[in-house]
Amino acid sequence: MKNRLQEIRWEKDWSLTKLSKKSGVPKPTITLIENGNTNNPRIGTCIRLAHALGVEVEEIFYLEED
């Protein structure tokens, strides 16, 4: 699974710390997701990040087409 988490965070001019505080997701977890070092983040984590950013989960996470 691919993601646009860092891109969306930058568009909002949010720091990693701000996203972590707003979402309740630890900074190391956000960093792993942004760097693509986790292919399957937990659904609860995805929902919390999307809710904090004010976007749909599908705007952040997507499946890579063949």
mmCIF file of N, CA, C and O in Angstrom:
data_model
loop_
_atom_site.group_PDB
_atom_site.id
_atom_site.type_symbol
_atom_site.label_atom_id
_atom_site.label_comp_id
_atom_site.label_asym_id
_atom_site.label_seq_id
_atom_site.Cartn_x
_atom_site.Cartn_y
_atom_site.Cartn_z
ATOM 1 N N MET A 1 0.845 -1.163 0.000
ATOM 2 C CA MET A 1 0.000 0.000 0.000
ATOM 3 C C MET A 1 0.899 1.238 0.000
ATOM 4 O O MET A 1 1.875 1.310 0.722
ATOM 5 N N LYS A 2 0.558 2.183 -0.831
ATOM 6 C CA LYS A 2 1.287 3.448 -0.924
ATOM 7 C C LYS A 2 0.528 4.514 -0.146
ATOM 8 O O LYS A 2 -0.636 4.328 0.202
ATOM 9 N N ASN A 3 1.195 5.629 0.114
ATOM 10 C CA ASN A 3 0.504 6.693 0.835
ATOM 11 C C ASN A 3 1.027 8.071 0.446
ATOM 12 O O ASN A 3 2.132 8.207 -0.071
ATOM 13 N N ARG A 4 0.189 9.069 0.735
ATOM 14 C CA ARG A 4 0.505 10.476 0.491
ATOM 15 C C ARG A 4 0.549 11.245 1.810
ATOM 16 O O ARG A 4 0.338 12.452 1.841
ATOM 17 N N LEU A 5 0.802 10.549 2.896
ATOM 18 C CA LEU A 5 0.722 11.157 4.221
ATOM 19 C C LEU A 5 1.633 12.373 4.349
ATOM 20 O O LEU A 5 1.190 13.453 4.750
ATOM 21 N N GLN A 6 2.890 12.224 4.007
ATOM 22 C CA GLN A 6 3.825 13.343 4.134
ATOM 23 C C GLN A 6 3.424 14.508 3.228
ATOM 24 O O GLN A 6 3.459 15.667 3.647
ATOM 25 N N GLU A 7 3.010 14.203 2.028
ATOM 26 C CA GLU A 7 2.584 15.237 1.085
ATOM 27 C C GLU A 7 1.398 16.040 1.647
ATOM 28 O O GLU A 7 1.398 17.271 1.598
ATOM 29 N N ILE A 8 0.412 15.348 2.178
ATOM 30 C CA ILE A 8 -0.757 16.027 2.736
ATOM 31 C C ILE A 8 -0.367 16.824 3.977
ATOM 32 O O ILE A 8 -0.817 17.956 4.167
ATOM 33 N N ARG A 9 0.491 16.259 4.801
ATOM 34 C CA ARG A 9 0.959 16.967 5.994
ATOM 35 C C ARG A 9 1.688 18.247 5.599
ATOM 36 O O ARG A 9 1.467 19.311 6.183
ATOM 37 N N TRP A 10 2.532 18.167 4.586
ATOM 38 C CA TRP A 10 3.266 19.356 4.123
ATOM 39 C C TRP A 10 2.324 20.390 3.522
ATOM 40 O O TRP A 10 2.517 21.585 3.707
ATOM 41 N N GLU A 11 1.315 19.936 2.763
ATOM 42 C CA GLU A 11 0.332 20.864 2.183
ATOM 43 C C GLU A 11 -0.365 21.677 3.268
ATOM 44 O O GLU A 11 -0.706 22.837 3.068
ATOM 45 N N LYS A 12 -0.577 21.060 4.423
ATOM 46 C CA LYS A 12 -1.226 21.739 5.544
ATOM 47 C C LYS A 12 -0.227 22.499 6.407
ATOM 48 O O LYS A 12 -0.619 23.136 7.373
ATOM 49 N N ASP A 13 1.059 22.392 6.056
ATOM 50 C CA ASP A 13 2.137 23.040 6.806
ATOM 51 C C ASP A 13 2.147 22.568 8.261
ATOM 52 O O ASP A 13 2.307 23.363 9.188
ATOM 53 N N TRP A 14 1.952 21.264 8.435
ATOM 54 C CA TRP A 14 1.951 20.655 9.765
ATOM 55 C C TRP A 14 3.278 19.959 10.008
ATOM 56 O O TRP A 14 3.824 19.280 9.138
ATOM 57 N N SER A 15 3.780 20.104 11.219
ATOM 58 C CA SER A 15 4.968 19.361 11.629
ATOM 59 C C SER A 15 4.555 17.936 11.998
ATOM 60 O O SER A 15 3.366 17.645 12.208
ATOM 61 N N LEU A 16 5.536 17.094 12.099
ATOM 62 C CA LEU A 16 5.310 15.726 12.549
ATOM 63 C C LEU A 16 4.716 15.740 13.963
ATOM 64 O O LEU A 16 3.795 14.981 14.276
ATOM 65 N N THR A 17 5.214 16.625 14.798
ATOM 66 C CA THR A 17 4.721 16.748 16.172
ATOM 67 C C THR A 17 3.249 17.144 16.201
ATOM 68 O O THR A 17 2.458 16.583 16.962
ATOM 69 N N LYS A 18 2.867 18.100 15.357
ATOM 70 C CA LYS A 18 1.470 18.544 15.331
ATOM 71 C C LYS A 18 0.546 17.409 14.909
ATOM 72 O O LYS A 18 -0.501 17.191 15.522
ATOM 73 N N LEU A 19 0.922 16.674 13.869
ATOM 74 C CA LEU A 19 0.088 15.558 13.421
ATOM 75 C C LEU A 19 -0.011 14.492 14.509
ATOM 76 O O LEU A 19 -1.080 13.948 14.754
ATOM 77 N N SER A 20 1.083 14.231 15.173
ATOM 78 C CA SER A 20 1.079 13.246 16.243
ATOM 79 C C SER A 20 0.135 13.667 17.367
ATOM 80 O O SER A 20 -0.670 12.866 17.854
ATOM 81 N N LYS A 21 0.208 14.917 17.760
ATOM 82 C CA LYS A 21 -0.659 15.413 18.837
ATOM 83 C C LYS A 21 -2.126 15.402 18.430
ATOM 84 O O LYS A 21 -3.003 15.017 19.203
ATOM 85 N N LYS A 22 -2.424 15.830 17.203
ATOM 86 C CA LYS A 22 -3.810 15.893 16.736
ATOM 87 C C LYS A 22 -4.422 14.504 16.533
ATOM 88 O O LYS A 22 -5.617 14.320 16.727
ATOM 89 N N SER A 23 -3.596 13.543 16.114
ATOM 90 C CA SER A 23 -4.107 12.210 15.780
ATOM 91 C C SER A 23 -3.978 11.201 16.917
ATOM 92 O O SER A 23 -4.679 10.190 16.925
ATOM 93 N N GLY A 24 -3.040 11.433 17.818
ATOM 94 C CA GLY A 24 -2.765 10.449 18.858
ATOM 95 C C GLY A 24 -1.893 9.305 18.377
ATOM 96 O O GLY A 24 -1.705 8.320 19.081
ATOM 97 N N VAL A 25 -1.342 9.451 17.178
ATOM 98 C CA VAL A 25 -0.449 8.433 16.615
ATOM 99 C C VAL A 25 0.988 8.838 16.936
ATOM 100 O O VAL A 25 1.384 9.974 16.680
ATOM 101 N N PRO A 26 1.783 7.934 17.509
ATOM 102 C CA PRO A 26 3.162 8.283 17.870
ATOM 103 C C PRO A 26 4.000 8.713 16.653
ATOM 104 O O PRO A 26 3.826 8.194 15.543
ATOM 105 N N LYS A 27 4.894 9.660 16.887
ATOM 106 C CA LYS A 27 5.752 10.153 15.798
ATOM 107 C C LYS A 27 6.529 9.041 15.098
ATOM 108 O O LYS A 27 6.604 9.054 13.865
ATOM 109 N N PRO A 28 7.105 8.070 15.826
ATOM 110 C CA PRO A 28 7.826 7.000 15.108
ATOM 111 C C PRO A 28 6.935 6.218 14.141
ATOM 112 O O PRO A 28 7.385 5.816 13.065
ATOM 113 N N THR A 29 5.678 6.029 14.500
ATOM 114 C CA THR A 29 4.742 5.317 13.621
ATOM 115 C C THR A 29 4.457 6.140 12.375
ATOM 116 O O THR A 29 4.449 5.606 11.253
ATOM 117 N N ILE A 30 4.244 7.441 12.551
ATOM 118 C CA ILE A 30 4.007 8.320 11.402
ATOM 119 C C ILE A 30 5.220 8.312 10.476
ATOM 120 O O ILE A 30 5.070 8.214 9.256
ATOM 121 N N THR A 31 6.407 8.370 11.047
ATOM 122 C CA THR A 31 7.634 8.350 10.249
ATOM 123 C C THR A 31 7.751 7.053 9.456
ATOM 124 O O THR A 31 8.099 7.071 8.268
ATOM 125 N N LEU A 32 7.456 5.926 10.081
ATOM 126 C CA LEU A 32 7.498 4.635 9.378
ATOM 127 C C LEU A 32 6.539 4.633 8.194
ATOM 128 O O LEU A 32 6.889 4.168 7.107
ATOM 129 N N ILE A 33 5.331 5.153 8.408
ATOM 130 C CA ILE A 33 4.340 5.187 7.330
ATOM 131 C C ILE A 33 4.806 6.109 6.210
ATOM 132 O O ILE A 33 4.774 5.742 5.030
ATOM 133 N N GLU A 34 5.234 7.319 6.563
ATOM 134 C CA GLU A 34 5.663 8.285 5.546
ATOM 135 C C GLU A 34 6.835 7.769 4.719
ATOM 136 O O GLU A 34 6.910 8.034 3.516
ATOM 137 N N ASN A 35 7.737 7.038 5.344
ATOM 138 C CA ASN A 35 8.906 6.514 4.637
ATOM 139 C C ASN A 35 8.637 5.212 3.898
ATOM 140 O O ASN A 35 9.534 4.659 3.265
ATOM 141 N N GLY A 36 7.402 4.716 4.005
ATOM 142 C CA GLY A 36 7.045 3.478 3.310
ATOM 143 C C GLY A 36 7.617 2.241 3.965
ATOM 144 O O GLY A 36 7.743 1.202 3.330
ATOM 145 N N ASN A 37 7.978 2.342 5.251
ATOM 146 C CA ASN A 37 8.569 1.204 5.948
ATOM 147 C C ASN A 37 7.545 0.309 6.618
ATOM 148 O O ASN A 37 7.906 -0.608 7.338
ATOM 149 N N THR A 38 6.283 0.585 6.401
ATOM 150 C CA THR A 38 5.216 -0.317 6.835
ATOM 151 C C THR A 38 4.206 -0.400 5.706
ATOM 152 O O THR A 38 3.708 0.609 5.230
ATOM 153 N N ASN A 39 3.970 -1.594 5.229
ATOM 154 C CA ASN A 39 3.085 -1.780 4.080
ATOM 155 C C ASN A 39 1.626 -1.919 4.469
ATOM 156 O O ASN A 39 0.749 -1.842 3.618
ATOM 157 N N ASN A 40 1.365 -2.151 5.741
ATOM 158 C CA ASN A 40 0.007 -2.453 6.147
ATOM 159 C C ASN A 40 -0.289 -1.839 7.511
ATOM 160 O O ASN A 40 -0.428 -2.564 8.495
ATOM 161 N N PRO A 41 -0.416 -0.511 7.590
ATOM 162 C CA PRO A 41 -0.702 0.093 8.889
ATOM 163 C C PRO A 41 -2.083 -0.308 9.393
ATOM 164 O O PRO A 41 -2.973 -0.640 8.605
ATOM 165 N N ARG A 42 -2.258 -0.294 10.689
ATOM 166 C CA ARG A 42 -3.547 -0.671 11.286
ATOM 167 C C ARG A 42 -4.632 0.299 10.848
ATOM 168 O O ARG A 42 -4.387 1.494 10.694
ATOM 169 N N ILE A 43 -5.833 -0.225 10.665
ATOM 170 C CA ILE A 43 -6.945 0.594 10.190
ATOM 171 C C ILE A 43 -7.247 1.728 11.164
ATOM 172 O O ILE A 43 -7.548 2.847 10.756
ATOM 173 N N GLY A 44 -7.132 1.461 12.452
ATOM 174 C CA GLY A 44 -7.368 2.505 13.441
ATOM 175 C C GLY A 44 -6.389 3.655 13.290
ATOM 176 O O GLY A 44 -6.758 4.825 13.419
ATOM 177 N N THR A 45 -5.152 3.329 12.996
ATOM 178 C CA THR A 45 -4.120 4.346 12.768
ATOM 179 C C THR A 45 -4.469 5.160 11.529
ATOM 180 O O THR A 45 -4.393 6.397 11.544
ATOM 181 N N CYS A 46 -4.864 4.493 10.472
ATOM 182 C CA CYS A 46 -5.233 5.176 9.224
ATOM 183 C C CYS A 46 -6.393 6.140 9.455
ATOM 184 O O CYS A 46 -6.380 7.275 8.972
ATOM 185 N N ILE A 47 -7.389 5.677 10.191
ATOM 186 C CA ILE A 47 -8.572 6.505 10.453
ATOM 187 C C ILE A 47 -8.201 7.708 11.307
ATOM 188 O O ILE A 47 -8.638 8.829 11.037
ATOM 189 N N ARG A 48 -7.398 7.492 12.344
ATOM 190 C CA ARG A 48 -7.000 8.610 13.211
ATOM 191 C C ARG A 48 -6.217 9.661 12.429
ATOM 192 O O ARG A 48 -6.418 10.869 12.618
ATOM 193 N N LEU A 49 -5.323 9.236 11.555
ATOM 194 C CA LEU A 49 -4.541 10.183 10.756
ATOM 195 C C LEU A 49 -5.443 10.964 9.804
ATOM 196 O O LEU A 49 -5.336 12.183 9.700
ATOM 197 N N ALA A 50 -6.335 10.254 9.130
ATOM 198 C CA ALA A 50 -7.241 10.914 8.188
ATOM 199 C C ALA A 50 -8.143 11.911 8.910
ATOM 200 O O ALA A 50 -8.334 13.041 8.442
ATOM 201 N N HIS A 51 -8.685 11.505 10.027
ATOM 202 C CA HIS A 51 -9.578 12.383 10.789
ATOM 203 C C HIS A 51 -8.832 13.643 11.237
ATOM 204 O O HIS A 51 -9.352 14.754 11.113
ATOM 205 N N ALA A 52 -7.630 13.480 11.749
ATOM 206 C CA ALA A 52 -6.844 14.625 12.206
ATOM 207 C C ALA A 52 -6.561 15.595 11.058
ATOM 208 O O ALA A 52 -6.610 16.818 11.242
ATOM 209 N N LEU A 53 -6.295 15.056 9.870
ATOM 210 C CA LEU A 53 -5.966 15.883 8.704
ATOM 211 C C LEU A 53 -7.211 16.407 7.990
ATOM 212 O O LEU A 53 -7.106 17.249 7.099
ATOM 213 N N GLY A 54 -8.374 15.888 8.356
ATOM 214 C CA GLY A 54 -9.612 16.337 7.732
ATOM 215 C C GLY A 54 -9.802 15.840 6.316
ATOM 216 O O GLY A 54 -10.390 16.513 5.471
ATOM 217 N N VAL A 55 -9.302 14.629 6.057
ATOM 218 C CA VAL A 55 -9.428 14.028 4.728
ATOM 219 C C VAL A 55 -9.958 12.601 4.872
ATOM 220 O O VAL A 55 -10.007 12.053 5.960
ATOM 221 N N GLU A 56 -10.347 12.017 3.757
ATOM 222 C CA GLU A 56 -10.775 10.619 3.735
ATOM 223 C C GLU A 56 -9.535 9.716 3.749
ATOM 224 O O GLU A 56 -8.481 10.100 3.230
ATOM 225 N N VAL A 57 -9.677 8.534 4.314
ATOM 226 C CA VAL A 57 -8.572 7.580 4.358
ATOM 227 C C VAL A 57 -8.014 7.335 2.954
ATOM 228 O O VAL A 57 -6.795 7.263 2.752
ATOM 229 N N GLU A 58 -8.921 7.250 1.962
ATOM 230 C CA GLU A 58 -8.505 6.963 0.588
ATOM 231 C C GLU A 58 -7.687 8.093 -0.038
ATOM 232 O O GLU A 58 -7.013 7.877 -1.046
ATOM 233 N N GLU A 59 -7.746 9.289 0.543
ATOM 234 C CA GLU A 59 -6.914 10.384 0.049
ATOM 235 C C GLU A 59 -5.462 10.224 0.497
ATOM 236 O O GLU A 59 -4.557 10.755 -0.131
ATOM 237 N N ILE A 60 -5.263 9.483 1.578
ATOM 238 C CA ILE A 60 -3.907 9.250 2.097
ATOM 239 C C ILE A 60 -3.347 7.939 1.572
ATOM 240 O O ILE A 60 -2.235 7.892 1.069
ATOM 241 N N PHE A 61 -4.114 6.874 1.706
ATOM 242 C CA PHE A 61 -3.635 5.525 1.399
ATOM 243 C C PHE A 61 -4.282 5.000 0.122
ATOM 244 O O PHE A 61 -5.476 5.173 -0.093
ATOM 245 N N TYR A 62 -3.484 4.338 -0.710
ATOM 246 C CA TYR A 62 -4.004 3.780 -1.955
ATOM 247 C C TYR A 62 -3.181 2.555 -2.357
ATOM 248 O O TYR A 62 -2.034 2.403 -1.928
ATOM 249 N N LEU A 63 -3.805 1.713 -3.144
ATOM 250 C CA LEU A 63 -3.123 0.540 -3.665
ATOM 251 C C LEU A 63 -2.417 0.920 -4.961
ATOM 252 O O LEU A 63 -2.990 1.613 -5.794
ATOM 253 N N GLU A 64 -1.223 0.451 -5.109
ATOM 254 C CA GLU A 64 -0.463 0.722 -6.325
ATOM 255 C C GLU A 64 -0.977 -0.151 -7.448
ATOM 256 O O GLU A 64 -1.135 -1.357 -7.304
ATOM 257 N N GLU A 65 -1.309 0.492 -8.560
ATOM 258 C CA GLU A 65 -1.808 -0.223 -9.741
ATOM 259 C C GLU A 65 -0.645 -0.932 -10.425
ATOM 260 O O GLU A 65 0.475 -0.459 -10.443
ATOM 261 N N ASP A 66 -0.936 -2.089 -11.029
ATOM 262 C CA ASP A 66 0.098 -2.828 -11.777
ATOM 263 C C ASP A 66 0.397 -2.179 -13.089
ATOM 264 O O ASP A 66 -0.351 -1.542 -13.714
#
